[in-house]
Short mmCIF file of C-alpha atoms in Angstrom, two decimals:
data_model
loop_
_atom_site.label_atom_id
_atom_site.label_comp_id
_atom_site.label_asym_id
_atom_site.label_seq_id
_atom_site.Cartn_x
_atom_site.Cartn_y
_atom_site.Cartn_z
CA UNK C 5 -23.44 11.90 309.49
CA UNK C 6 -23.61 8.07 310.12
CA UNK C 7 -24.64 8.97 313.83
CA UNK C 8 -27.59 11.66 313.21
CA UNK C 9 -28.84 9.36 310.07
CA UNK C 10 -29.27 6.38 312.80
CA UNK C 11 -30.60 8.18 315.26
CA UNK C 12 -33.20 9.80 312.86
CA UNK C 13 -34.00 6.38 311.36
CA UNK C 14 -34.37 5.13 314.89
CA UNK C 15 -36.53 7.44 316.51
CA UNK C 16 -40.02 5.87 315.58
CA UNK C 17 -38.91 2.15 314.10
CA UNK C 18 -40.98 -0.45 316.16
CA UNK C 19 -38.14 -2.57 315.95
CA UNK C 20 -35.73 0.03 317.89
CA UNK C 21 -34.10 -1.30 321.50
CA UNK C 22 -32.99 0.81 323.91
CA UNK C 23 -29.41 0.18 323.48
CA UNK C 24 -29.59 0.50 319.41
CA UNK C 25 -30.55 4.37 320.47
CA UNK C 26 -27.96 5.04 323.13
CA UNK C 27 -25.53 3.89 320.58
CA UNK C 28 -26.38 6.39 318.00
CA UNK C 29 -26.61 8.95 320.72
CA UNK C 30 -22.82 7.86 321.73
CA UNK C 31 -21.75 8.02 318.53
CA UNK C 32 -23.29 11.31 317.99
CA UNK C 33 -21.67 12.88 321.05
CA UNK C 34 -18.19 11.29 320.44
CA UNK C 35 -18.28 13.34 317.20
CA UNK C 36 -18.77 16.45 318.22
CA UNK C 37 -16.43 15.69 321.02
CA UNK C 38 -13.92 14.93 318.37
CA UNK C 39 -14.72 17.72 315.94
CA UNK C 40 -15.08 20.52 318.65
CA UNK C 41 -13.42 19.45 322.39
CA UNK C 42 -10.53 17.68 320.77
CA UNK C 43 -9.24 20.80 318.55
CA UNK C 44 -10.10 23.24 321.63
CA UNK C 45 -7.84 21.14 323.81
CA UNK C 46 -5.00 21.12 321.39
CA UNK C 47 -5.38 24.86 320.90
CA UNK C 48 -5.79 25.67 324.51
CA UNK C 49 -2.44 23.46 325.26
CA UNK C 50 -0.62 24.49 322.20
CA UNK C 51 -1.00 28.20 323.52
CA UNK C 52 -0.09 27.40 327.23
CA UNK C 53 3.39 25.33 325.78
CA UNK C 54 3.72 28.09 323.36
CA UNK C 55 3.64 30.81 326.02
CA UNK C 56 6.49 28.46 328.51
CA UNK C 57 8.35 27.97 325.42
CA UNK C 58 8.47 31.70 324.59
CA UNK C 59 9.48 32.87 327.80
CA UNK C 60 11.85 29.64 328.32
CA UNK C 61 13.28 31.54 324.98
CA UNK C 62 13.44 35.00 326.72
CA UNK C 63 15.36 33.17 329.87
CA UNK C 64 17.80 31.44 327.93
CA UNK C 65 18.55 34.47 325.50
CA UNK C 66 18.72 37.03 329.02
CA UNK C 67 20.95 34.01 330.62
CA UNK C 68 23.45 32.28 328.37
CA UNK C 69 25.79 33.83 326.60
CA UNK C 70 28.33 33.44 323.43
CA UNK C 71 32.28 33.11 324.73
CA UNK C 72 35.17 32.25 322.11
CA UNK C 73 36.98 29.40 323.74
CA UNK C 74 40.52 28.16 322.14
CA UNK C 75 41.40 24.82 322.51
CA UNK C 76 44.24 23.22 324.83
CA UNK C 77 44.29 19.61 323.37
CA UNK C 78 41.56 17.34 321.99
CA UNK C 79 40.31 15.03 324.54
CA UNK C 80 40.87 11.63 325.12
CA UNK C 81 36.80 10.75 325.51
CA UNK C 82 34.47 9.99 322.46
CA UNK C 83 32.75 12.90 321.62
CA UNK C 84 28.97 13.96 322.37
CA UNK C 85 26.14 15.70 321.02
CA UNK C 86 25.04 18.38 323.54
CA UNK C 87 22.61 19.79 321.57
CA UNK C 88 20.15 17.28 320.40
CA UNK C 89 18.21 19.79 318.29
CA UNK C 90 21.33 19.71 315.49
CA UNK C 91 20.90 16.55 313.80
CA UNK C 92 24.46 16.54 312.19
CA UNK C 93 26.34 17.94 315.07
CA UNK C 94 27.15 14.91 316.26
CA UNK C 95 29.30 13.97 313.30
CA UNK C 96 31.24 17.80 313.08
CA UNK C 97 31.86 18.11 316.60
CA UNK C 98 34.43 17.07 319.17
CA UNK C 99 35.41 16.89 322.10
CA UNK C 100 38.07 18.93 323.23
CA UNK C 101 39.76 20.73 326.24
CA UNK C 102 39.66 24.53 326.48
CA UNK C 103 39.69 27.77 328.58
CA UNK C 104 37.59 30.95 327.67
CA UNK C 105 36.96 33.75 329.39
CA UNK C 106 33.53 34.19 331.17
CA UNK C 107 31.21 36.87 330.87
CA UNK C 108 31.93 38.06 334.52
CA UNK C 109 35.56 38.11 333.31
CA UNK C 110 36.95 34.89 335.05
CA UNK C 111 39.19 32.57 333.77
CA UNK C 112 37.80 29.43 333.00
CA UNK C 113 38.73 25.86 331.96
CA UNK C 114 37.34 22.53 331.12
CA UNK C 115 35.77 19.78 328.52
CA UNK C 116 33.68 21.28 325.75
CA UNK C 117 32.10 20.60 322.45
CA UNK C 118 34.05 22.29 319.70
CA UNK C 119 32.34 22.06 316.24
CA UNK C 120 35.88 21.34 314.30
CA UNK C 121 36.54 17.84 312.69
CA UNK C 122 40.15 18.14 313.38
CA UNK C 123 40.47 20.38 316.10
CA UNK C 124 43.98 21.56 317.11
CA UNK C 125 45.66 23.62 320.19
CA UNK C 126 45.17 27.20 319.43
CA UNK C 127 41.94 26.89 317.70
CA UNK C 128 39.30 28.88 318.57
CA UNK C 129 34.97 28.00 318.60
CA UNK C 130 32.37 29.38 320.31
CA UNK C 131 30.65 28.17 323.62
CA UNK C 132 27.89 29.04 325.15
CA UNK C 133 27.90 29.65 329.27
CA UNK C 134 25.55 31.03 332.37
CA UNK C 135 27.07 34.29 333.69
CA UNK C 136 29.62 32.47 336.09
CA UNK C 137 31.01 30.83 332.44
CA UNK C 138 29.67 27.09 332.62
CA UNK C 139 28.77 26.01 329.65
CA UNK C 140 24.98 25.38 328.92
CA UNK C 141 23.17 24.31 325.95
CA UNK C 142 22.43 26.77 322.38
CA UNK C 143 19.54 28.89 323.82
CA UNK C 144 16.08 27.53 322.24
CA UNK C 145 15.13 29.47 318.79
CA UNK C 146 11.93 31.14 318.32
CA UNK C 147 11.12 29.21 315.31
CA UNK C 148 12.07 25.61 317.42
CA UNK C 149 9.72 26.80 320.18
CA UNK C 150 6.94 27.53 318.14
CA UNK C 151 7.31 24.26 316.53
CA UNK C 152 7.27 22.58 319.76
CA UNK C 153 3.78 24.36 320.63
CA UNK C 154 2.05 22.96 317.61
CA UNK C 155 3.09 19.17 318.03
CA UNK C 156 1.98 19.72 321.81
CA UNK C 157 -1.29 21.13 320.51
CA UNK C 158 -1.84 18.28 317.43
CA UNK C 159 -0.59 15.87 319.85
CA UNK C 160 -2.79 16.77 322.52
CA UNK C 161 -5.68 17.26 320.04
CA UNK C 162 -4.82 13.67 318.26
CA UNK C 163 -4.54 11.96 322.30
CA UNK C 164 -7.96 13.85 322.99
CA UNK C 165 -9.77 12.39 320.06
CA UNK C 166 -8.26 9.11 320.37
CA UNK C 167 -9.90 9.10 324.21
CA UNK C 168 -13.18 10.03 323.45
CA UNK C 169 -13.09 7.30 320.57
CA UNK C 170 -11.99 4.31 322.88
CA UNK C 171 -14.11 5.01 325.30
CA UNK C 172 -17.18 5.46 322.97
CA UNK C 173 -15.90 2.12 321.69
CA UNK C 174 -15.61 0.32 325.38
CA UNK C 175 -19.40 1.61 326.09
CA UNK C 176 -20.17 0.06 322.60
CA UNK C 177 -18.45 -3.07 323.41
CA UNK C 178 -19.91 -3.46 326.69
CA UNK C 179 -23.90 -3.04 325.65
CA UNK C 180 -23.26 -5.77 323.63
CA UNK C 181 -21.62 -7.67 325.64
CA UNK C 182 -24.81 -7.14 327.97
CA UNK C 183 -26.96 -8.29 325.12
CA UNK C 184 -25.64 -11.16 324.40
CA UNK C 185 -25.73 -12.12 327.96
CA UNK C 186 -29.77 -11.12 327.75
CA UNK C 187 -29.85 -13.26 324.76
CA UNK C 188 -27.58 -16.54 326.50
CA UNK C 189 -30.06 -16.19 329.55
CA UNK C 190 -33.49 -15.44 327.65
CA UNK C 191 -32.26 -19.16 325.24
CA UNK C 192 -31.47 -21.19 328.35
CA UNK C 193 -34.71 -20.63 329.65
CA UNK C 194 -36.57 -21.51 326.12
CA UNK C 195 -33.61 -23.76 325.01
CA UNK C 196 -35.25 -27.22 326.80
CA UNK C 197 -38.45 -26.74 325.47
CA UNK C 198 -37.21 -25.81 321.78
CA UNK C 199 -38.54 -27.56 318.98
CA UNK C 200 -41.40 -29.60 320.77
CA UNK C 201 -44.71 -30.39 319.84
CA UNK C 202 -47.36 -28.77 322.22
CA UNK C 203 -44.64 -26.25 324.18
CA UNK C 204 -46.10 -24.00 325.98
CA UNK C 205 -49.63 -25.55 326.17
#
């Protein structure tokens, strides 16, 4: 409103420069920039994450699969989070030794994540694996993915807005900086003269 009240009280004032009207145009066009091409962009890049997300979920529910492992021992290494999306796994789980079966029926064998505090030989957890029984990560929820989507889309939308606003403020900066460089050359010229009688005559 700031921006379309100075360019209205602009338009006719015989006092108006030049660069006192491209800055109320500048400000007028960063603001609809911000209010209309910064929440476009987020939703146009929310819906494209949204849409990799989704299928990423598809792929990973198609691809890895839930095996009951038992474990051999508990492992001599500090344990690890391998899921960074549980934010108290890393003080319930441990890191163990332990064979499961894979899903194309192979025997398998090797360092995982159990999510017992004590674990001990015999006890059994679940893993997740690819179809040759590695173990991969928990396939990504719906509800995680989605969530993902919007902070792409806000952040995008927030990064968008915050562009359009630095560089309106860099134009700003630098029309001033012209005019005062007008105004150091314009005094330098009248500066010797300033102040005495008969100047000019």
């Amino acid at each position: 409103m700031r921006a379309i009240r100075g360019i209205w009280r602009w338009r006719h004032n015989p006092l108006r420069r030049t660069t006192d009207l491209v800055e109320a145009w500048l400000a007028l066009g960063a603001l609809v920039l911000i209010l209309v091409a910064a929440p476009l962009a987020g939703v146009l890049v929310g819906g494209i994450a949204g849409d990799a997300l989704q299928r990423s979920v598809r792929d990973q529910r198609e691809n890895h699969h839930p095996v009951v492992a038992t474990v051999i021992r508990k492992s001599d290494r500090t344990p690890l989070d391998p899921d960074p999306e549980t934010a108290s796994g890393r003080d319930s789980h441990s890191r163990v030794l332990a064979r499961w079966t894979a899903p194309d029926g192979t025997a398998r064998r090797g360092t995982a994540m159990a999510d017992l505090k004590t674990p001990e030989r015999g006890d059994h957890f679940t893993v997740w694996t690819d179809g040759q029984g590695r173990i991969v990560g928990r396939p990504l929820d719906t509800a995680t993915a989605a969530t993902h989507a919007v902070l792409a889309g806000f952040g995008t939308g927030a990064a968008c807005a915050g562009l359009v606003e630095g560089t309106r403020r860099l134009l700003v900066w630098r029309m001033v900086r012209r005019r005062y460089d007008r105004w150091d050359r314009a005094w330098s010229r009248a500066g010797p003269d300033w102040g005495r009688t008969g100047t000019g005559s």
